[in-house]
Short mmCIF file of C-alpha atoms in Angstrom, two decimals:
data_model
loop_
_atom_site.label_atom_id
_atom_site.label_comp_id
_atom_site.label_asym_id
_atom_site.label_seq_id
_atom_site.Cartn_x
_atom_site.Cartn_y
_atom_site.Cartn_z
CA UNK A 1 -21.29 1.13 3.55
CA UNK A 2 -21.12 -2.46 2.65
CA UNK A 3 -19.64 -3.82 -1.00
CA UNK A 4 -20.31 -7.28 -0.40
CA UNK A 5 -23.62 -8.80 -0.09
CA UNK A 6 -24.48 -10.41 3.37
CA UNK A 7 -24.60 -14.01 1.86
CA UNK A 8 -21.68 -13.83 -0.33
CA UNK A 9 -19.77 -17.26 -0.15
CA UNK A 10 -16.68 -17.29 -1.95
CA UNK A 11 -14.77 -20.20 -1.38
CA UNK A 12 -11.29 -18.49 0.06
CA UNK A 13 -10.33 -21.71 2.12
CA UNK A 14 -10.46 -23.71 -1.07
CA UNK A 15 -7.93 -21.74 -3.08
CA UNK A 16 -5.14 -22.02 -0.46
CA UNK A 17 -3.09 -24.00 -2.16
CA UNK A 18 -2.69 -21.98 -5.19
CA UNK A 19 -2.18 -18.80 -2.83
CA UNK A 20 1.02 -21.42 -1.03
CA UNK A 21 2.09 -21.45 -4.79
CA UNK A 22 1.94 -18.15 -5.37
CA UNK A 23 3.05 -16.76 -2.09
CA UNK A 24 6.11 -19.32 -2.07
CA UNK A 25 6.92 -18.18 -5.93
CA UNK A 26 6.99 -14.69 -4.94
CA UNK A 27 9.11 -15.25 -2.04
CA UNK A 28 11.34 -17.34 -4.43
CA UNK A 29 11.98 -14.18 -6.79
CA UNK A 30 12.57 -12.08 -4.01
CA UNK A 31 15.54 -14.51 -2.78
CA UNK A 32 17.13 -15.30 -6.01
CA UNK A 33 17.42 -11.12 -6.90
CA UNK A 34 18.55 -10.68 -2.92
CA UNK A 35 21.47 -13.45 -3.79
CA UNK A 36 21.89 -12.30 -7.51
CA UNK A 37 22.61 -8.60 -6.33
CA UNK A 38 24.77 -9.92 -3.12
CA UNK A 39 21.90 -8.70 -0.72
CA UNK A 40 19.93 -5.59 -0.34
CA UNK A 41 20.70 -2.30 -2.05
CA UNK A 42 21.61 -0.41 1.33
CA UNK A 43 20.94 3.07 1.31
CA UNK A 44 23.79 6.02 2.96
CA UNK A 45 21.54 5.42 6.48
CA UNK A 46 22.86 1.54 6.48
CA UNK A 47 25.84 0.89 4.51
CA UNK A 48 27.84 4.62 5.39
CA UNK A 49 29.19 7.07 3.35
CA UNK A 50 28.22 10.62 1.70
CA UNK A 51 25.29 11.77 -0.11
CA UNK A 52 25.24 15.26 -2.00
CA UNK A 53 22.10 16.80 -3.32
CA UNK A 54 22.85 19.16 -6.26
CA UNK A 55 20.95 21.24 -8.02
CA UNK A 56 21.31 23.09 -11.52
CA UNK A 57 19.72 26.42 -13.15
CA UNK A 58 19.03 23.62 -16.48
CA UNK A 59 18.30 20.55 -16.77
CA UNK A 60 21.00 18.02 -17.46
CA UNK A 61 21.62 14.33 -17.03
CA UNK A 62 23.40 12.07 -14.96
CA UNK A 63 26.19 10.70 -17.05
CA UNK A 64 26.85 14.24 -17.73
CA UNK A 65 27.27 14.98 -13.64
CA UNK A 66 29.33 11.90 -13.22
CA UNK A 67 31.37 12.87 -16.61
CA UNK A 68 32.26 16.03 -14.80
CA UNK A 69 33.22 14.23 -11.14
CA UNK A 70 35.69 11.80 -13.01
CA UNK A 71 38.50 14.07 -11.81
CA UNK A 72 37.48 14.00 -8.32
CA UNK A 73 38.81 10.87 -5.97
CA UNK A 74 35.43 9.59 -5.49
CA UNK A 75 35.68 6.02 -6.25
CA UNK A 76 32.79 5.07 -8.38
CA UNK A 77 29.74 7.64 -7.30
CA UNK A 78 26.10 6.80 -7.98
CA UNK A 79 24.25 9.79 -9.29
CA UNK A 80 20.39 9.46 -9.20
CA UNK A 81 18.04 11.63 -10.89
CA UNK A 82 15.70 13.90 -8.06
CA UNK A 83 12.73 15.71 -8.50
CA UNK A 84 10.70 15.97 -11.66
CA UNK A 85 12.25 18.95 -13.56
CA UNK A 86 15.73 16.48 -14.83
CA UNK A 87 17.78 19.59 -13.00
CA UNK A 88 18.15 17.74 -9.03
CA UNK A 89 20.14 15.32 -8.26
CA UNK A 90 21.57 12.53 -5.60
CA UNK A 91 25.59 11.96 -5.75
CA UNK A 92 26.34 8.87 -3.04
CA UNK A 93 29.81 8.07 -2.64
CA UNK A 94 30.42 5.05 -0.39
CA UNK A 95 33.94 6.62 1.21
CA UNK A 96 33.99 6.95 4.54
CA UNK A 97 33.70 10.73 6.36
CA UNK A 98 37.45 11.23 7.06
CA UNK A 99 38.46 10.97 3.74
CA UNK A 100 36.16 13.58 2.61
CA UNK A 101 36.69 17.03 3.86
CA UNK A 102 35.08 19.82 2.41
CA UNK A 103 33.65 17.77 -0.15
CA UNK A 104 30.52 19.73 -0.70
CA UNK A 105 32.80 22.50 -1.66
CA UNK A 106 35.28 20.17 -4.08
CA UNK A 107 32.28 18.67 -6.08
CA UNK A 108 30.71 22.15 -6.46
CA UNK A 109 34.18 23.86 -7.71
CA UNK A 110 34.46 20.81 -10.40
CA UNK A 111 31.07 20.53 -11.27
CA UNK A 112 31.41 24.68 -12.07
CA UNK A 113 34.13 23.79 -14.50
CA UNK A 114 31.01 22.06 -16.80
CA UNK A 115 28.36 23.84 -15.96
CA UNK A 116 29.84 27.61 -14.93
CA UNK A 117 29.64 29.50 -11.87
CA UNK A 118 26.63 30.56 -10.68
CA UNK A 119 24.43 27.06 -12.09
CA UNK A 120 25.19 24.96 -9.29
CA UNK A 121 23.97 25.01 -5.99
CA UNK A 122 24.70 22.83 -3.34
CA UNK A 123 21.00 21.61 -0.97
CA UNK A 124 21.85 19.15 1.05
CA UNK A 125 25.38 16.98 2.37
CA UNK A 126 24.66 14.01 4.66
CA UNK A 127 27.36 11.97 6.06
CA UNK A 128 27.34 8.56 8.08
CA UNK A 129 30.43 6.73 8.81
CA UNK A 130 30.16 2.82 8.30
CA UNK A 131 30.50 1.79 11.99
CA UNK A 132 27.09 3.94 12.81
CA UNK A 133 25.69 2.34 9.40
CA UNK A 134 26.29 -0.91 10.65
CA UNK A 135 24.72 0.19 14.58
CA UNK A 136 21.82 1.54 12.75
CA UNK A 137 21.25 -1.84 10.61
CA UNK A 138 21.54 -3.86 13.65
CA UNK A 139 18.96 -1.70 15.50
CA UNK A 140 16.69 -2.13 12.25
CA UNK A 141 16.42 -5.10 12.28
CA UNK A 142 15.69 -5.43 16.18
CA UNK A 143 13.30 -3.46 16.23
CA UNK A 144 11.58 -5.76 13.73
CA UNK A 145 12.31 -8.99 15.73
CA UNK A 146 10.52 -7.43 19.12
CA UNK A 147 8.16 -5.76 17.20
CA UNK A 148 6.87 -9.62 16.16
CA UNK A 149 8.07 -11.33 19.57
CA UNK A 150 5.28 -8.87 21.16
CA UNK A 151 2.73 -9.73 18.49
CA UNK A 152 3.30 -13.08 19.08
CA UNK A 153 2.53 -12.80 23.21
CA UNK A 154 -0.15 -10.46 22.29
CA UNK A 155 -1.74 -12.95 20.16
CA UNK A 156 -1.17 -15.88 22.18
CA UNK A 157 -2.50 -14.16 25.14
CA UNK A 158 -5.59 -12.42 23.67
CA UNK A 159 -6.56 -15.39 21.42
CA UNK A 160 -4.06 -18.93 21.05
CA UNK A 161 -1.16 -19.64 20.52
CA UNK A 162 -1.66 -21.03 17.00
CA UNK A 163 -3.74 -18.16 16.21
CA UNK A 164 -0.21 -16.16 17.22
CA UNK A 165 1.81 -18.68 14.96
CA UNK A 166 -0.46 -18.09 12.02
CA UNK A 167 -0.11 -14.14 12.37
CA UNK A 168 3.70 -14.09 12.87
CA UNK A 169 4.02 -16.35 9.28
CA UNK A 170 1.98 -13.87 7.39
CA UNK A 171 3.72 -11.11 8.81
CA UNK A 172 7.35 -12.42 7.65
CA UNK A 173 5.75 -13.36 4.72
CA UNK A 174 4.80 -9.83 4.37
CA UNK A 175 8.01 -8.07 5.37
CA UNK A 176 10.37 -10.95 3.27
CA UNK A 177 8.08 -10.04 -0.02
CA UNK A 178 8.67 -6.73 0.59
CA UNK A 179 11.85 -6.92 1.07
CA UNK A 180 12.10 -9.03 -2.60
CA UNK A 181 10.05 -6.50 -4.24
CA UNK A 182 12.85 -3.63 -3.13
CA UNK A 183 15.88 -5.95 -4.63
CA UNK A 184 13.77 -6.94 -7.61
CA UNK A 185 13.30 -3.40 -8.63
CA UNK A 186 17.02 -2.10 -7.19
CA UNK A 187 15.48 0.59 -4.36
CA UNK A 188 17.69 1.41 -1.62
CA UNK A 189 16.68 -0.04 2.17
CA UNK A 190 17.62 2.78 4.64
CA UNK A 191 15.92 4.17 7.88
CA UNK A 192 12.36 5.19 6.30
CA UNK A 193 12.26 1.43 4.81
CA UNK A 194 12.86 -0.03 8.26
CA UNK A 195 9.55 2.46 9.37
CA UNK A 196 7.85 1.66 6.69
CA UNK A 197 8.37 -2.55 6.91
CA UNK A 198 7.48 -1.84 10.98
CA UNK A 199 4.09 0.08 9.83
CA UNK A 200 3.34 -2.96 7.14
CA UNK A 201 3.75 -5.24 10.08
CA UNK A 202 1.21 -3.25 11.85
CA UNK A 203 -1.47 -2.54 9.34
CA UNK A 204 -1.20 -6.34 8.22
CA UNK A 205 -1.48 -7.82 12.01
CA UNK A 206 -5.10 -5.49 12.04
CA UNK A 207 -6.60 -6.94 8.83
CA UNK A 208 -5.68 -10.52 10.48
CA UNK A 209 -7.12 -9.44 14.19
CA UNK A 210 -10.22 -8.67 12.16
CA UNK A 211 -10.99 -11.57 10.33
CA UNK A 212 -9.62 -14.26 13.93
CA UNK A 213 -12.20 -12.59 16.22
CA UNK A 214 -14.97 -13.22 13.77
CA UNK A 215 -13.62 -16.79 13.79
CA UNK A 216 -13.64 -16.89 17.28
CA UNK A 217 -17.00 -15.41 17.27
CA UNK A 218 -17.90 -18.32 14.89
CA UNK A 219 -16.69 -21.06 16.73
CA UNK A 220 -18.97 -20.12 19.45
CA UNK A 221 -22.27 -19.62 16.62
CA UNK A 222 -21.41 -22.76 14.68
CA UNK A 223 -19.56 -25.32 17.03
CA UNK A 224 -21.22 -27.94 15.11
CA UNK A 225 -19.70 -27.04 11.67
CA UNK A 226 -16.48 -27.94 9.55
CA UNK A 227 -13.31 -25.59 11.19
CA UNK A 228 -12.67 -25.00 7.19
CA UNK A 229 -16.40 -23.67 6.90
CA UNK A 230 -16.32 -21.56 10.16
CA UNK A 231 -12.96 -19.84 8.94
CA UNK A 232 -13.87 -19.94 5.44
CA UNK A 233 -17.40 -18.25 6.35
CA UNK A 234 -15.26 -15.63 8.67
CA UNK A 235 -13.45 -14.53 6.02
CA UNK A 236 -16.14 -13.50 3.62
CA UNK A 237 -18.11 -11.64 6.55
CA UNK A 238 -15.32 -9.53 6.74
CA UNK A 239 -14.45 -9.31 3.41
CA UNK A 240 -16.49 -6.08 2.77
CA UNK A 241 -14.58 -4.11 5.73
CA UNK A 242 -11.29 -5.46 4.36
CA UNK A 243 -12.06 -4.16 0.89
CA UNK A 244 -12.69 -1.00 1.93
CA UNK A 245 -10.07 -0.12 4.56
CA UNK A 246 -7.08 -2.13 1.85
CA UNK A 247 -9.21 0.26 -0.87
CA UNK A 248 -9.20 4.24 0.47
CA UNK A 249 -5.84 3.10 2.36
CA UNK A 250 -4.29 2.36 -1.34
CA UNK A 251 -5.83 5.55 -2.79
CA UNK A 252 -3.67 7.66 -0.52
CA UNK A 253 -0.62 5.85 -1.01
CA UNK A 254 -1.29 5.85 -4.88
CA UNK A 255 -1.22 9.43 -4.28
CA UNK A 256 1.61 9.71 -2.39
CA UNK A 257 3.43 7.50 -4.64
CA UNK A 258 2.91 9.52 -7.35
CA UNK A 259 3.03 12.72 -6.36
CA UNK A 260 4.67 12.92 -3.23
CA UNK A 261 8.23 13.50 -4.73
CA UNK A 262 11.74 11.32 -4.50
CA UNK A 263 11.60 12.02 -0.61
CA UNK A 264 9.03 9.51 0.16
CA UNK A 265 9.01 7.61 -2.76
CA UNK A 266 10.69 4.49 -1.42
CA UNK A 267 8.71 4.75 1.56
CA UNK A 268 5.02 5.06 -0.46
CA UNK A 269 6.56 1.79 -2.98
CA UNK A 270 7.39 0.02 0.51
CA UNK A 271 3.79 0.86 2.05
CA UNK A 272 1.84 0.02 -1.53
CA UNK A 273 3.66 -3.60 -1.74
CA UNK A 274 2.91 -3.86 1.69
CA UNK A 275 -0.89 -2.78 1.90
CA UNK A 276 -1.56 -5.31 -0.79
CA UNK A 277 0.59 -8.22 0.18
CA UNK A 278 -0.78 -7.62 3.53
CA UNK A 279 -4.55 -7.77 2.70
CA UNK A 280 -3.66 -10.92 0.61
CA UNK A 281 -2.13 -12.53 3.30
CA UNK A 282 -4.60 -12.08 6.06
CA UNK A 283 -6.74 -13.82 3.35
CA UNK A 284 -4.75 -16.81 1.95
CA UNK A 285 -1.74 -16.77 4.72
CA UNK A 286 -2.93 -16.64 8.13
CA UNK A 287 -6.81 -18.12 8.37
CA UNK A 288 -5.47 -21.29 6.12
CA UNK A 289 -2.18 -21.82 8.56
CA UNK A 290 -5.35 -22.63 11.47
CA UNK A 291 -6.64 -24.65 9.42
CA UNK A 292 -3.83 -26.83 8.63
CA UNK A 293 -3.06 -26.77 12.75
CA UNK A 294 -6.16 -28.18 13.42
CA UNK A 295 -5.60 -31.14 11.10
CA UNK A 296 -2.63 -31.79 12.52
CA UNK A 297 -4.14 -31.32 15.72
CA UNK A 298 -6.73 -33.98 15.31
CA UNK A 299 -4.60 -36.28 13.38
CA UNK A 300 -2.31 -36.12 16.55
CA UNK A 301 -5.27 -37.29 19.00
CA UNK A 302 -6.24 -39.64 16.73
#
């Protein structure tokens, strides 16, 4: 199946620097919310404490929950609506373990008091202390820095190394967008986030593999021609497979965005911003970052 026609020339190389505009204003937003909100939103997984999943015979609302939990010594609990029916919900309470025995069974005695006995029901308690949070953050966020040091030998080693050095700068520009896009719209970072930014990394290192070996296979066809043609011309031959991998891969994470619940819905808004932002930046990011090499390059041997 092929969208684009054989011959199609549009000129990607020549739009760069409005795609260095936009990807630097993006990146911008991201940073200012990150500093506005003192960082990222980190979820129970990361920043430790208790999470309670509650659910109730009607529906209700959260100021109503937290209305009822004012009693409690919880300090100041976030309840998040969870599911679709208004009668599920998330209580996090950022207090540490030890100060917070049998609390399944203190919120569910106080929450009867509202609601009576019998209409709430208890699914889930999770509890991680803040020294574990703080293990599991650091091992997040390793596991991100060798998952690009080993992109970066792979690429050096199966292409060059500026080919690795323009795959590595769309890939943080990937994961740091992301990572904006979460802070900009106040959604919690915790263990799925860290898969999903890993899996972005992954997906968007392919799209760029794709499009370098065609330059590669280029250089060799049209040794005589501009580099900015060769990676320019690259880029549109591959455009149709790109298209339609970024396309029917969006579709199910549309789907799963959707209707996949409040489970994975962090993890489907991580993978959408992703999918996109990664296509883009195989695109605008990566080929253009060879091109400006190689004018530095010559500019040096000159």
């Amino acid at each position: 199946m092929q969208l684009i026609k054989p011959n199609t020339n549009i000129d990607f190389v020549g739009k760069r620097k409005l795609a260095f505009f936009v990807s630097i204003a993006l990146i911008l937003i991201g940073i200012v919310s990150l500093i506005v909100k003192g960082g990222p939103n980190y979820g129970i997984d990361f920043a430790g404490g208790t999470l309670v999943q509650v659910k109730f015979t009607e529906p209700t609302d959260a100021a109503t929950i937290k209305g009822a939990l004012k009693d409690l010594d919880l300090g100041n609990p976030v309840v998040q609506s969870f599911g679709e029916d208004q009668n599920e919900f998330l209580i996090r309470v950022e207090r540490t373990t030890g100060e917070l025995q049998g609390l399944s069974a203190q919120i569910q005695s106080t929450l009867e008091k509202t609601f009576k006995k019998g209409q709430v029901d208890i699914r889930r308690v999770e509890m991680v202390g803040p020294q574990v949070g703080k293990d599991l953050r650091s091992k997040g966020l390793k596991a991100i820095f060798y998952a690009m040091l080993g992109i970066l030998v792979y690429v050096s080693w199966r292409f060059e190394f500026r080919f690795a050095v323009g795959a590595i700068v769309a890939l943080m520009h990937d994961v740091i967008i992301t990572l904006g896009a979460f802070s900009v719209f106040n959604k919690e970072i915790d263990l799925p986030i860290i898969a999903a930014f890993l899996a972005i990394i992954g997906y968007s290192l392919n799209d760029t593999i794709i499009v370098y070996d065609r330059i590669r296979e280029n250089l060799g066809k049209h040794n005589k021609e501009d580099f900015s043609f060769i990676v320019n011309r690259s880029v549109n031959e591959t455009l149709s497979r790109t298209l339609l991998t970024s396309g029917t891969t969006l579709l199910v994470i549309l789907a799963l965005f959707i209707l996949g619940g409040g489970v994975i819905h962090n993890f489907a808004f991580a993978m959408l911003v992703g999918v996109v932002i990664g296509t883009y930046s195989s695109i605008f990011v990566a080929s253009p970052i060879l091109i400006l090499w190689q004018k530095k390059s010559k500019v040096r041997t000159s």
